[in-house]
Short mmCIF file of C-alpha atoms in Angstrom, two decimals:
data_model
loop_
_atom_site.label_atom_id
_atom_site.label_comp_id
_atom_site.label_asym_id
_atom_site.label_seq_id
_atom_site.Cartn_x
_atom_site.Cartn_y
_atom_site.Cartn_z
CA MET A 1 -1.25 10.32 -10.64
CA THR A 2 0.40 13.65 -10.20
CA GLY A 3 -1.22 15.32 -13.27
CA GLU A 4 -4.67 13.89 -11.93
CA LEU A 5 -3.83 15.23 -8.35
CA ILE A 6 -2.77 18.62 -10.00
CA SER A 7 -5.94 18.78 -12.12
CA SER A 8 -8.21 17.85 -9.44
CA ILE A 9 -6.54 20.51 -7.21
CA LEU A 10 -7.24 23.00 -9.64
CA VAL A 11 -10.83 22.00 -10.25
CA LEU A 12 -11.41 22.56 -6.24
CA ILE A 13 -9.41 26.06 -6.49
CA GLY A 14 -11.89 26.99 -9.20
CA ALA A 15 -15.01 25.57 -7.17
CA ILE A 16 -13.82 27.84 -4.15
CA PHE A 17 -13.80 30.74 -6.36
CA CYS A 18 -17.17 29.98 -7.75
CA ALA A 19 -18.30 30.11 -3.86
CA LEU A 20 -16.58 33.39 -3.46
CA SER A 21 -18.65 34.71 -6.25
CA ALA A 22 -21.98 33.54 -4.66
CA PHE A 23 -20.88 34.79 -1.48
CA GLY A 24 -20.41 38.20 -3.00
CA LEU A 25 -23.69 37.82 -4.77
CA VAL A 26 -25.66 37.29 -1.67
CA ARG A 27 -23.65 40.04 0.40
CA LEU A 28 -23.11 43.02 -1.75
CA PRO A 29 -25.61 45.70 -1.25
CA ASP A 30 -26.21 46.80 -5.21
CA VAL A 31 -26.98 45.57 -8.37
CA TYR A 32 -23.59 46.67 -10.17
CA LEU A 33 -21.58 45.43 -7.17
CA ARG A 34 -23.39 42.16 -7.04
CA SER A 35 -22.72 41.62 -11.22
CA HIS A 36 -19.15 42.70 -10.45
CA ALA A 37 -18.89 39.73 -8.32
CA ALA A 38 -20.77 37.43 -10.23
CA THR A 39 -19.18 38.04 -13.37
CA LYS A 40 -15.23 38.51 -12.50
CA SER A 41 -14.69 35.98 -9.70
CA ALA A 42 -17.22 33.14 -11.13
CA THR A 43 -15.32 33.71 -14.84
CA LEU A 44 -11.93 32.97 -13.01
CA GLY A 45 -13.55 29.80 -10.90
CA VAL A 46 -15.15 28.20 -13.97
CA LEU A 47 -12.06 28.80 -16.16
CA CYS A 48 -10.07 27.08 -13.24
CA VAL A 49 -12.91 24.00 -13.52
CA LEU A 50 -12.70 23.70 -17.28
CA GLY A 51 -8.65 24.03 -17.14
CA GLY A 52 -8.67 21.07 -14.24
CA GLY A 53 -10.97 19.21 -16.81
CA PHE A 54 -8.76 19.94 -19.85
CA LEU A 55 -5.78 18.69 -17.95
CA TYR A 56 -7.48 15.63 -16.50
CA PHE A 57 -8.90 14.21 -19.87
CA TRP A 58 -5.08 14.71 -21.27
CA VAL A 59 -3.57 12.97 -18.59
CA VAL A 60 -5.95 10.20 -18.15
CA ASP A 61 -7.47 9.48 -21.65
CA GLY A 62 -4.16 11.11 -23.47
CA THR A 63 -6.59 13.25 -25.71
CA VAL A 64 -6.99 16.98 -26.53
CA SER A 65 -10.20 17.78 -25.66
CA PHE A 66 -10.92 20.80 -28.51
CA LYS A 67 -14.56 21.02 -27.04
CA LEU A 68 -13.60 21.86 -23.62
CA LEU A 69 -11.10 24.18 -25.10
CA LEU A 70 -13.64 25.93 -26.96
CA ALA A 71 -15.91 26.43 -24.03
CA ILE A 72 -12.97 27.79 -21.75
CA VAL A 73 -12.44 30.53 -24.96
CA PHE A 74 -16.52 30.98 -25.05
CA VAL A 75 -16.96 31.49 -21.11
CA PHE A 76 -13.99 33.64 -21.11
CA ILE A 77 -15.52 36.23 -23.78
CA THR A 78 -19.19 36.13 -23.23
CA SER A 79 -19.19 36.17 -19.44
CA PRO A 80 -18.06 39.94 -19.11
CA VAL A 81 -20.01 40.71 -22.09
CA ALA A 82 -23.12 39.57 -20.63
CA GLY A 83 -22.13 41.36 -17.12
CA HIS A 84 -21.96 44.38 -18.86
CA LEU A 85 -25.21 44.12 -20.73
CA ASN A 86 -26.79 43.44 -17.72
CA GLY A 87 -25.31 46.36 -15.75
CA ARG A 88 -26.17 48.80 -18.73
CA SER A 89 -29.54 47.87 -18.86
CA ALA A 90 -29.79 48.16 -14.87
CA TYR A 91 -28.57 51.91 -15.25
CA ARG A 92 -30.60 52.57 -17.92
CA SER A 93 -33.72 51.53 -16.37
CA GLY A 94 -32.97 53.58 -13.42
CA ILE A 95 -31.95 51.53 -10.62
CA PRO A 96 -30.20 53.82 -7.91
CA LEU A 97 -26.54 53.07 -6.87
CA TRP A 98 -25.77 52.12 -3.49
CA GLU A 99 -25.76 55.03 -1.23
CA GLY A 100 -22.22 54.32 -0.44
CA SER A 101 -21.05 54.71 -3.96
CA VAL A 102 -18.85 57.77 -4.18
CA GLN A 103 -18.54 58.11 -8.08
CA ASP A 104 -20.59 58.02 -11.10
CA ASP A 105 -18.88 58.60 -14.08
CA LEU A 106 -21.90 58.03 -16.34
CA LYS A 107 -24.66 60.62 -14.78
CA PRO A 108 -23.30 63.80 -16.15
CA LEU A 109 -23.59 62.34 -19.61
CA VAL A 110 -27.13 60.79 -18.92
CA ASP A 111 -28.18 64.59 -17.39
CA LYS A 112 -26.96 66.30 -20.52
CA GLY A 113 -29.07 64.21 -22.83
CA GLN A 114 -26.00 62.52 -24.48
CA GLU A 115 -25.74 59.31 -26.18
CA ILE A 116 -24.31 56.82 -23.61
CA PRO A 117 -21.00 55.60 -25.06
CA GLY A 118 -21.42 52.28 -26.54
CA GLU A 119 -25.34 52.86 -27.28
CA GLU A 120 -26.47 52.15 -30.91
CA MET B 1 -7.97 11.03 -3.20
CA ILE B 2 -8.90 12.26 -6.40
CA SER B 3 -12.55 11.26 -5.98
CA ALA B 4 -12.61 13.00 -2.60
CA LEU B 5 -11.05 16.22 -4.31
CA LEU B 6 -13.77 15.89 -6.91
CA THR B 7 -16.83 15.45 -4.44
CA ALA B 8 -15.64 18.15 -2.36
CA SER B 9 -15.62 20.37 -5.36
CA LEU B 10 -19.15 19.27 -6.10
CA VAL B 11 -20.32 20.04 -2.73
CA ILE B 12 -19.10 23.72 -2.84
CA LEU B 13 -20.62 24.31 -6.12
CA ALA B 14 -23.69 22.96 -5.07
CA LEU B 15 -23.89 25.41 -1.89
CA ALA B 16 -22.88 28.15 -4.27
CA MET B 17 -25.78 27.57 -6.35
CA LEU B 18 -28.08 27.60 -3.24
CA ALA B 19 -26.48 30.86 -2.16
CA CYS B 20 -27.38 32.23 -6.05
CA LEU B 21 -30.75 30.62 -5.85
CA PHE B 22 -31.29 32.89 -2.79
CA ARG B 23 -30.53 35.97 -4.80
CA LEU B 24 -32.64 34.48 -7.39
CA LEU B 25 -35.66 34.32 -5.31
CA LYS B 26 -34.91 37.58 -3.19
CA GLY B 27 -33.51 39.92 -5.57
CA PRO B 28 -35.05 43.23 -5.53
CA THR B 29 -35.00 44.04 -8.79
CA ARG B 30 -35.07 42.25 -12.27
CA SER B 31 -31.37 42.80 -12.90
CA ASP B 32 -30.50 41.12 -9.58
CA ARG B 33 -32.49 37.90 -10.62
CA VAL B 34 -30.83 38.23 -14.32
CA ALA B 35 -27.36 38.32 -12.70
CA ALA B 36 -28.18 35.32 -10.41
CA LEU B 37 -29.64 33.37 -13.19
CA ASP B 38 -26.45 33.96 -15.36
CA THR B 39 -24.39 32.96 -12.23
CA ILE B 40 -26.60 29.80 -12.10
CA GLY B 41 -25.79 28.83 -15.62
CA ILE B 42 -22.21 29.27 -15.36
CA HIS B 43 -22.05 27.02 -12.21
CA VAL B 44 -24.16 24.34 -14.00
CA LEU B 45 -21.33 24.30 -16.67
CA ALA B 46 -18.68 23.86 -13.85
CA ILE B 47 -20.79 21.26 -12.17
CA ILE B 48 -21.25 19.27 -15.29
CA ALA B 49 -17.47 19.66 -15.95
CA VAL B 50 -16.57 18.00 -12.41
CA VAL B 51 -19.38 15.45 -13.03
CA SER B 52 -17.95 14.37 -16.56
CA MET B 53 -14.32 13.93 -14.82
CA GLN B 54 -15.62 11.77 -11.98
CA LEU B 55 -17.61 9.34 -14.56
CA ASN B 56 -14.38 9.44 -16.66
CA THR B 57 -16.23 10.12 -19.88
CA GLN B 58 -16.11 12.83 -22.56
CA ASP B 59 -19.64 12.42 -23.44
CA PHE B 60 -21.11 15.58 -21.61
CA LEU B 61 -18.65 18.08 -23.01
CA GLU B 62 -21.25 19.12 -25.70
CA ILE B 63 -23.34 19.76 -23.19
CA ILE B 64 -21.01 22.54 -21.51
CA LEU B 65 -20.61 24.32 -24.79
CA VAL B 66 -24.44 24.29 -25.51
CA ILE B 67 -25.41 25.42 -21.78
CA GLY B 68 -22.71 27.99 -22.16
CA ILE B 69 -24.28 29.58 -25.32
CA LEU B 70 -27.87 29.34 -23.98
CA THR B 71 -26.80 31.27 -20.70
CA PHE B 72 -25.21 33.85 -22.67
CA ILE B 73 -28.32 34.27 -24.99
CA GLY B 74 -31.08 34.37 -22.29
CA THR B 75 -28.89 36.82 -20.32
CA THR B 76 -28.43 39.21 -23.25
CA ALA B 77 -32.09 38.66 -24.24
CA LEU B 78 -33.55 39.34 -20.45
CA ALA B 79 -31.16 42.68 -20.58
CA ARG B 80 -32.64 43.93 -23.81
CA TYR B 81 -35.93 43.26 -22.45
CA ILE B 82 -35.42 45.09 -19.32
CA GLU B 83 -33.77 48.35 -21.31
CA ARG B 84 -36.37 48.18 -23.77
CA GLY B 85 -39.46 48.11 -21.54
CA VAL B 86 -38.25 51.20 -19.87
CA VAL B 87 -37.05 53.04 -22.94
CA VAL B 88 -40.88 52.42 -24.32
CA GLN B 89 -41.69 55.30 -21.51
CA GLU B 90 -40.65 58.30 -23.87
CA GLY B 91 -39.23 61.41 -22.12
CA GLY B 92 -40.82 60.36 -18.20
CA ASP B 93 -38.16 59.61 -15.51
CA THR B 94 -37.23 56.31 -15.65
CA HIS B 95 -37.28 55.66 -11.97
CA ASP B 96 -40.08 53.12 -11.55
CA ARG B 97 -38.20 50.27 -9.74
#
């Protein structure tokens, strides 16, 4: 009973983090800031939800669900990578930063015509 | 109690998906839409986990893996497409959006 309650509270916390990421996705002014919100807090939220599901099935059924563990590891690895690729393609296609941004570390490299780090 | 908590989580996740749908429809650039699609895929994954908890079955857990993989591949392919579609314009300024 206690384990089920803890797991469902964990799921609720994860859902709240997902809602925060969606809020940031709507409210923030820029592609890069939006992808920051979408990547970080959505990853944390979905990891909380999947961890809650893992704990739930462990407590209720008594089985350790390796599929859920694999999903947790996979999302934890691929979600920041996808966000980074999206931000890089946005920068490469010339989408301007928000006018309130104070620093752009990549711009001098691009102006000098150097290769962007991480570019193949 | 537990069922009520799970239902509340489902409602919150559905509202978050609606917010992402707003950004997907409105988003001024293509990268905004790609980020919104990525987030929608992640929220679908969370919703499937909550539903399988509520139905008390482990049959849906493969779907979580498949949707995670498809979301990652889709985002990667769309980012590639956006990047390469501009790289084709040799040398010109790339401020077309």
